[in-house]
Amino acid sequence: MLTIKEIMDEINAILMRLYPDRTVYTDVLPEQFERPSFFLCPAGRKITSRTAAVVEVEQKVTVQCIDEVGDRYETQTARLYDVTETLTAAFLQRGALHCGDRKLTADRVDVSRSRDITDVTITVTYEDDRPAAPITQSLITNVAFGAQPNQTKEE
């Protein structure tokens, strides 16, 4: 099954390719982080049964685009939205995310802004093999076949 880490690694690779001069944080956003930068975090996963062997996975990942700020903690709206538009276009390209032997495309990109940060939430949907259940009983090691004669009462 495709992991969240594989998807996040590919999103990270796209960010680094588009913005090589920016830092991408993936685990925690430190107290003294660089600006401009990105913070990448999983935003939710939904798994739906399709068949006995297949599940549909909807994975969301949020990229926080952190912009530079001025003396009054203001940022340039045009500059921040230029970054989000570039990312939206990149993730919506067919097969943009090369995860293992798969090429995923974002099914939806949601953008929201809060002061100096814009969240770009990427949603990918794909089908995957259903995980096998763990073996909880020991395997049969010995089988004996035998027959007993049918005994009837004689009168």
JSON list of C-alpha atoms in Angstrom, two decimals:
[
{"chain": "A", "resi": 1, "resn": "MET", "atom": "CA", "xyz": [0.00, 0.00, 0.00]},
{"chain": "A", "resi": 2, "resn": "LEU", "atom": "CA", "xyz": [1.23, 3.49, -0.86]},
{"chain": "A", "resi": 3, "resn": "THR", "atom": "CA", "xyz": [2.31, 5.35, 2.28]},
{"chain": "A", "resi": 4, "resn": "ILE", "atom": "CA", "xyz": [1.68, 8.94, 3.35]},
{"chain": "A", "resi": 5, "resn": "LYS", "atom": "CA", "xyz": [5.46, 9.39, 3.55]},
{"chain": "A", "resi": 6, "resn": "GLU", "atom": "CA", "xyz": [5.88, 8.50, -0.13]},
{"chain": "A", "resi": 7, "resn": "ILE", "atom": "CA", "xyz": [3.29, 11.10, -1.14]},
{"chain": "A", "resi": 8, "resn": "MET", "atom": "CA", "xyz": [4.80, 13.74, 1.15]},
{"chain": "A", "resi": 9, "resn": "ASP", "atom": "CA", "xyz": [8.31, 13.01, -0.16]},
{"chain": "A", "resi": 10, "resn": "GLU", "atom": "CA", "xyz": [7.13, 13.63, -3.72]},
{"chain": "A", "resi": 11, "resn": "ILE", "atom": "CA", "xyz": [5.35, 16.86, -2.76]},
{"chain": "A", "resi": 12, "resn": "ASN", "atom": "CA", "xyz": [8.58, 17.90, -1.02]},
{"chain": "A", "resi": 13, "resn": "ALA", "atom": "CA", "xyz": [10.54, 17.13, -4.21]},
{"chain": "A", "resi": 14, "resn": "ILE", "atom": "CA", "xyz": [8.18, 19.34, -6.25]},
{"chain": "A", "resi": 15, "resn": "LEU", "atom": "CA", "xyz": [8.56, 22.18, -3.73]},
{"chain": "A", "resi": 16, "resn": "MET", "atom": "CA", "xyz": [12.34, 21.89, -3.83]},
{"chain": "A", "resi": 17, "resn": "ARG", "atom": "CA", "xyz": [12.35, 21.83, -7.63]},
{"chain": "A", "resi": 18, "resn": "LEU", "atom": "CA", "xyz": [10.11, 24.91, -7.93]},
{"chain": "A", "resi": 19, "resn": "TYR", "atom": "CA", "xyz": [11.65, 26.88, -5.04]},
{"chain": "A", "resi": 20, "resn": "PRO", "atom": "CA", "xyz": [15.23, 25.65, -4.45]},
{"chain": "A", "resi": 21, "resn": "ASP", "atom": "CA", "xyz": [16.06, 28.68, -2.28]},
{"chain": "A", "resi": 22, "resn": "ARG", "atom": "CA", "xyz": [13.32, 27.97, 0.29]},
{"chain": "A", "resi": 23, "resn": "THR", "atom": "CA", "xyz": [13.43, 25.65, 3.27]},
{"chain": "A", "resi": 24, "resn": "VAL", "atom": "CA", "xyz": [10.78, 22.91, 3.50]},
{"chain": "A", "resi": 25, "resn": "TYR", "atom": "CA", "xyz": [9.89, 21.83, 7.03]},
{"chain": "A", "resi": 26, "resn": "THR", "atom": "CA", "xyz": [8.21, 18.45, 7.39]},
{"chain": "A", "resi": 27, "resn": "ASP", "atom": "CA", "xyz": [8.15, 17.38, 11.03]},
{"chain": "A", "resi": 28, "resn": "VAL", "atom": "CA", "xyz": [7.86, 20.54, 13.10]},
{"chain": "A", "resi": 29, "resn": "LEU", "atom": "CA", "xyz": [7.96, 24.23, 12.43]},
{"chain": "A", "resi": 30, "resn": "PRO", "atom": "CA", "xyz": [10.76, 25.53, 14.69]},
{"chain": "A", "resi": 31, "resn": "GLU", "atom": "CA", "xyz": [10.29, 28.66, 16.76]},
{"chain": "A", "resi": 32, "resn": "GLN", "atom": "CA", "xyz": [12.86, 30.58, 14.69]},
{"chain": "A", "resi": 33, "resn": "PHE", "atom": "CA", "xyz": [12.01, 29.38, 11.16]},
{"chain": "A", "resi": 34, "resn": "GLU", "atom": "CA", "xyz": [13.25, 30.89, 7.91]},
{"chain": "A", "resi": 35, "resn": "ARG", "atom": "CA", "xyz": [11.05, 33.11, 5.76]},
{"chain": "A", "resi": 36, "resn": "PRO", "atom": "CA", "xyz": [9.93, 32.49, 3.08]},
{"chain": "A", "resi": 37, "resn": "SER", "atom": "CA", "xyz": [9.53, 28.75, 3.58]},
{"chain": "A", "resi": 38, "resn": "PHE", "atom": "CA", "xyz": [7.08, 25.85, 3.43]},
{"chain": "A", "resi": 39, "resn": "PHE", "atom": "CA", "xyz": [5.66, 23.57, 6.12]},
{"chain": "A", "resi": 40, "resn": "LEU", "atom": "CA", "xyz": [4.35, 20.23, 4.90]},
{"chain": "A", "resi": 41, "resn": "CYS", "atom": "CA", "xyz": [1.92, 18.11, 6.95]},
{"chain": "A", "resi": 42, "resn": "PRO", "atom": "CA", "xyz": [-0.65, 15.35, 6.35]},
{"chain": "A", "resi": 43, "resn": "ALA", "atom": "CA", "xyz": [-4.20, 16.67, 6.63]},
{"chain": "A", "resi": 44, "resn": "GLY", "atom": "CA", "xyz": [-6.34, 13.54, 6.69]},
{"chain": "A", "resi": 45, "resn": "ARG", "atom": "CA", "xyz": [-6.80, 10.14, 5.11]},
{"chain": "A", "resi": 46, "resn": "LYS", "atom": "CA", "xyz": [-10.00, 8.35, 4.16]},
{"chain": "A", "resi": 47, "resn": "ILE", "atom": "CA", "xyz": [-10.04, 4.69, 3.10]},
{"chain": "A", "resi": 48, "resn": "THR", "atom": "CA", "xyz": [-13.17, 3.27, 1.48]},
{"chain": "A", "resi": 49, "resn": "SER", "atom": "CA", "xyz": [-13.82, -0.37, 0.63]},
{"chain": "A", "resi": 50, "resn": "ARG", "atom": "CA", "xyz": [-14.35, -1.01, -3.10]},
{"chain": "A", "resi": 51, "resn": "THR", "atom": "CA", "xyz": [-14.03, -4.81, -3.50]},
{"chain": "A", "resi": 52, "resn": "ALA", "atom": "CA", "xyz": [-12.73, -7.73, -1.47]},
{"chain": "A", "resi": 53, "resn": "ALA", "atom": "CA", "xyz": [-9.22, -6.96, -2.75]},
{"chain": "A", "resi": 54, "resn": "VAL", "atom": "CA", "xyz": [-9.25, -3.18, -3.42]},
{"chain": "A", "resi": 55, "resn": "VAL", "atom": "CA", "xyz": [-9.68, -0.03, -1.35]},
{"chain": "A", "resi": 56, "resn": "GLU", "atom": "CA", "xyz": [-9.96, 3.59, -2.44]},
{"chain": "A", "resi": 57, "resn": "VAL", "atom": "CA", "xyz": [-7.67, 5.98, -0.59]},
{"chain": "A", "resi": 58, "resn": "GLU", "atom": "CA", "xyz": [-8.22, 9.73, -0.38]},
{"chain": "A", "resi": 59, "resn": "GLN", "atom": "CA", "xyz": [-5.11, 11.42, 1.03]},
{"chain": "A", "resi": 60, "resn": "LYS", "atom": "CA", "xyz": [-4.87, 15.10, 1.91]},
{"chain": "A", "resi": 61, "resn": "VAL", "atom": "CA", "xyz": [-1.60, 16.94, 2.46]},
{"chain": "A", "resi": 62, "resn": "THR", "atom": "CA", "xyz": [-1.34, 20.61, 3.38]},
{"chain": "A", "resi": 63, "resn": "VAL", "atom": "CA", "xyz": [1.52, 22.83, 2.25]},
{"chain": "A", "resi": 64, "resn": "GLN", "atom": "CA", "xyz": [1.74, 25.98, 4.33]},
{"chain": "A", "resi": 65, "resn": "CYS", "atom": "CA", "xyz": [3.31, 28.73, 2.25]},
{"chain": "A", "resi": 66, "resn": "ILE", "atom": "CA", "xyz": [4.97, 31.08, 4.73]},
{"chain": "A", "resi": 67, "resn": "ASP", "atom": "CA", "xyz": [5.83, 34.46, 3.27]},
{"chain": "A", "resi": 68, "resn": "GLU", "atom": "CA", "xyz": [8.19, 37.23, 4.22]},
{"chain": "A", "resi": 69, "resn": "VAL", "atom": "CA", "xyz": [6.77, 39.92, 6.50]},
{"chain": "A", "resi": 70, "resn": "GLY", "atom": "CA", "xyz": [7.48, 43.63, 6.82]},
{"chain": "A", "resi": 71, "resn": "ASP", "atom": "CA", "xyz": [7.92, 45.84, 9.89]},
{"chain": "A", "resi": 72, "resn": "ARG", "atom": "CA", "xyz": [4.19, 45.78, 10.60]},
{"chain": "A", "resi": 73, "resn": "TYR", "atom": "CA", "xyz": [3.91, 42.04, 10.01]},
{"chain": "A", "resi": 74, "resn": "GLU", "atom": "CA", "xyz": [2.34, 42.63, 6.60]},
{"chain": "A", "resi": 75, "resn": "THR", "atom": "CA", "xyz": [2.95, 40.58, 3.49]},
{"chain": "A", "resi": 76, "resn": "GLN", "atom": "CA", "xyz": [2.40, 41.14, -0.21]},
{"chain": "A", "resi": 77, "resn": "THR", "atom": "CA", "xyz": [-0.80, 39.46, -1.30]},
{"chain": "A", "resi": 78, "resn": "ALA", "atom": "CA", "xyz": [0.29, 39.30, -4.94]},
{"chain": "A", "resi": 79, "resn": "ARG", "atom": "CA", "xyz": [3.56, 37.56, -4.06]},
{"chain": "A", "resi": 80, "resn": "LEU", "atom": "CA", "xyz": [1.88, 35.03, -1.77]},
{"chain": "A", "resi": 81, "resn": "TYR", "atom": "CA", "xyz": [-0.83, 34.19, -4.31]},
{"chain": "A", "resi": 82, "resn": "ASP", "atom": "CA", "xyz": [1.76, 33.86, -7.07]},
{"chain": "A", "resi": 83, "resn": "VAL", "atom": "CA", "xyz": [3.31, 31.02, -5.05]},
{"chain": "A", "resi": 84, "resn": "THR", "atom": "CA", "xyz": [-0.06, 29.33, -4.47]},
{"chain": "A", "resi": 85, "resn": "GLU", "atom": "CA", "xyz": [-1.02, 29.58, -8.14]},
{"chain": "A", "resi": 86, "resn": "THR", "atom": "CA", "xyz": [2.32, 28.06, -9.16]},
{"chain": "A", "resi": 87, "resn": "LEU", "atom": "CA", "xyz": [1.83, 25.17, -6.72]},
{"chain": "A", "resi": 88, "resn": "THR", "atom": "CA", "xyz": [-1.78, 24.62, -7.77]},
{"chain": "A", "resi": 89, "resn": "ALA", "atom": "CA", "xyz": [-0.77, 24.38, -11.43]},
{"chain": "A", "resi": 90, "resn": "ALA", "atom": "CA", "xyz": [2.10, 22.00, -10.60]},
{"chain": "A", "resi": 91, "resn": "PHE", "atom": "CA", "xyz": [-0.01, 19.59, -8.54]},
{"chain": "A", "resi": 92, "resn": "LEU", "atom": "CA", "xyz": [-2.91, 19.54, -11.01]},
{"chain": "A", "resi": 93, "resn": "GLN", "atom": "CA", "xyz": [-0.67, 18.42, -13.88]},
{"chain": "A", "resi": 94, "resn": "ARG", "atom": "CA", "xyz": [-1.47, 14.87, -14.94]},
{"chain": "A", "resi": 95, "resn": "GLY", "atom": "CA", "xyz": [0.84, 12.44, -13.14]},
{"chain": "A", "resi": 96, "resn": "ALA", "atom": "CA", "xyz": [2.57, 15.20, -11.17]},
{"chain": "A", "resi": 97, "resn": "LEU", "atom": "CA", "xyz": [3.34, 12.99, -8.16]},
{"chain": "A", "resi": 98, "resn": "HIS", "atom": "CA", "xyz": [5.68, 10.08, -8.95]},
{"chain": "A", "resi": 99, "resn": "CYS", "atom": "CA", "xyz": [5.18, 7.76, -5.98]},
{"chain": "A", "resi": 100, "resn": "GLY", "atom": "CA", "xyz": [6.94, 4.46, -6.49]},
{"chain": "A", "resi": 101, "resn": "ASP", "atom": "CA", "xyz": [5.55, 2.91, -9.68]},
{"chain": "A", "resi": 102, "resn": "ARG", "atom": "CA", "xyz": [2.55, 5.27, -9.72]},
{"chain": "A", "resi": 103, "resn": "LYS", "atom": "CA", "xyz": [1.93, 8.69, -11.16]},
{"chain": "A", "resi": 104, "resn": "LEU", "atom": "CA", "xyz": [-0.75, 10.45, -9.13]},
{"chain": "A", "resi": 105, "resn": "THR", "atom": "CA", "xyz": [-2.59, 13.65, -9.95]},
{"chain": "A", "resi": 106, "resn": "ALA", "atom": "CA", "xyz": [-4.19, 15.98, -7.43]},
{"chain": "A", "resi": 107, "resn": "ASP", "atom": "CA", "xyz": [-7.96, 15.58, -7.67]},
{"chain": "A", "resi": 108, "resn": "ARG", "atom": "CA", "xyz": [-8.54, 18.80, -5.79]},
{"chain": "A", "resi": 109, "resn": "VAL", "atom": "CA", "xyz": [-6.46, 21.72, -4.50]},
{"chain": "A", "resi": 110, "resn": "ASP", "atom": "CA", "xyz": [-7.95, 23.98, -1.83]},
{"chain": "A", "resi": 111, "resn": "VAL", "atom": "CA", "xyz": [-6.35, 27.34, -0.98]},
{"chain": "A", "resi": 112, "resn": "SER", "atom": "CA", "xyz": [-7.01, 29.42, 2.14]},
{"chain": "A", "resi": 113, "resn": "ARG", "atom": "CA", "xyz": [-5.12, 32.38, 3.58]},
{"chain": "A", "resi": 114, "resn": "SER", "atom": "CA", "xyz": [-4.43, 33.63, 7.08]},
{"chain": "A", "resi": 115, "resn": "ARG", "atom": "CA", "xyz": [-2.26, 36.78, 7.30]},
{"chain": "A", "resi": 116, "resn": "ASP", "atom": "CA", "xyz": [1.26, 35.75, 6.19]},
{"chain": "A", "resi": 117, "resn": "ILE", "atom": "CA", "xyz": [0.48, 32.06, 5.54]},
{"chain": "A", "resi": 118, "resn": "THR", "atom": "CA", "xyz": [-1.48, 30.44, 2.75]},
{"chain": "A", "resi": 119, "resn": "ASP", "atom": "CA", "xyz": [-2.54, 26.80, 3.08]},
{"chain": "A", "resi": 120, "resn": "VAL", "atom": "CA", "xyz": [-2.55, 24.76, -0.11]},
{"chain": "A", "resi": 121, "resn": "THR", "atom": "CA", "xyz": [-4.31, 21.45, 0.60]},
{"chain": "A", "resi": 122, "resn": "ILE", "atom": "CA", "xyz": [-3.72, 18.79, -2.04]},
{"chain": "A", "resi": 123, "resn": "THR", "atom": "CA", "xyz": [-6.15, 15.86, -2.27]},
{"chain": "A", "resi": 124, "resn": "VAL", "atom": "CA", "xyz": [-5.15, 12.74, -4.19]},
{"chain": "A", "resi": 125, "resn": "THR", "atom": "CA", "xyz": [-7.45, 9.76, -4.67]},
{"chain": "A", "resi": 126, "resn": "TYR", "atom": "CA", "xyz": [-6.23, 6.38, -5.80]},
{"chain": "A", "resi": 127, "resn": "GLU", "atom": "CA", "xyz": [-7.04, 2.69, -5.54]},
{"chain": "A", "resi": 128, "resn": "ASP", "atom": "CA", "xyz": [-4.75, 0.31, -3.71]},
{"chain": "A", "resi": 129, "resn": "ASP", "atom": "CA", "xyz": [-4.56, -3.33, -2.68]},
{"chain": "A", "resi": 130, "resn": "ARG", "atom": "CA", "xyz": [-6.43, -4.15, 0.50]},
{"chain": "A", "resi": 131, "resn": "PRO", "atom": "CA", "xyz": [-3.94, -5.14, 3.21]},
{"chain": "A", "resi": 132, "resn": "ALA", "atom": "CA", "xyz": [-3.95, -8.85, 4.03]},
{"chain": "A", "resi": 133, "resn": "ALA", "atom": "CA", "xyz": [-5.23, -9.86, 7.44]},
{"chain": "A", "resi": 134, "resn": "PRO", "atom": "CA", "xyz": [-2.57, -11.10, 9.84]},
{"chain": "A", "resi": 135, "resn": "ILE", "atom": "CA", "xyz": [-2.46, -14.84, 10.47]},
{"chain": "A", "resi": 136, "resn": "THR", "atom": "CA", "xyz": [-3.86, -15.33, 13.96]},
{"chain": "A", "resi": 137, "resn": "GLN", "atom": "CA", "xyz": [-4.16, -19.12, 14.06]},
{"chain": "A", "resi": 138, "resn": "SER", "atom": "CA", "xyz": [-1.37, -21.62, 13.69]},
{"chain": "A", "resi": 139, "resn": "LEU", "atom": "CA", "xyz": [-1.23, -23.57, 10.47]},
{"chain": "A", "resi": 140, "resn": "ILE", "atom": "CA", "xyz": [-2.35, -27.21, 10.35]},
{"chain": "A", "resi": 141, "resn": "THR", "atom": "CA", "xyz": [0.72, -29.41, 10.68]},
{"chain": "A", "resi": 142, "resn": "ASN", "atom": "CA", "xyz": [-0.77, -32.91, 10.77]},
{"chain": "A", "resi": 143, "resn": "VAL", "atom": "CA", "xyz": [-3.79, -34.39, 9.07]},
{"chain": "A", "resi": 144, "resn": "ALA", "atom": "CA", "xyz": [-4.88, -38.00, 9.60]},
{"chain": "A", "resi": 145, "resn": "PHE", "atom": "CA", "xyz": [-7.45, -39.76, 7.47]},
{"chain": "A", "resi": 146, "resn": "GLY", "atom": "CA", "xyz": [-9.10, -42.89, 8.63]},
{"chain": "A", "resi": 147, "resn": "ALA", "atom": "CA", "xyz": [-12.26, -44.91, 8.33]},
{"chain": "A", "resi": 148, "resn": "GLN", "atom": "CA", "xyz": [-14.14, -46.91, 10.86]},
{"chain": "A", "resi": 149, "resn": "PRO", "atom": "CA", "xyz": [-16.45, -49.73, 9.79]},
{"chain": "A", "resi": 150, "resn": "ASN", "atom": "CA", "xyz": [-20.10, -49.03, 10.28]},
{"chain": "A", "resi": 151, "resn": "GLN", "atom": "CA", "xyz": [-21.28, -51.19, 13.14]},
{"chain": "A", "resi": 152, "resn": "THR", "atom": "CA", "xyz": [-24.87, -52.30, 13.07]},
{"chain": "A", "resi": 153, "resn": "LYS", "atom": "CA", "xyz": [-26.74, -54.32, 15.64]},
{"chain": "A", "resi": 154, "resn": "GLU", "atom": "CA", "xyz": [-27.51, -57.87, 14.64]},
{"chain": "A", "resi": 155, "resn": "GLU", "atom": "CA", "xyz": [-30.76, -59.36, 15.76]}
]
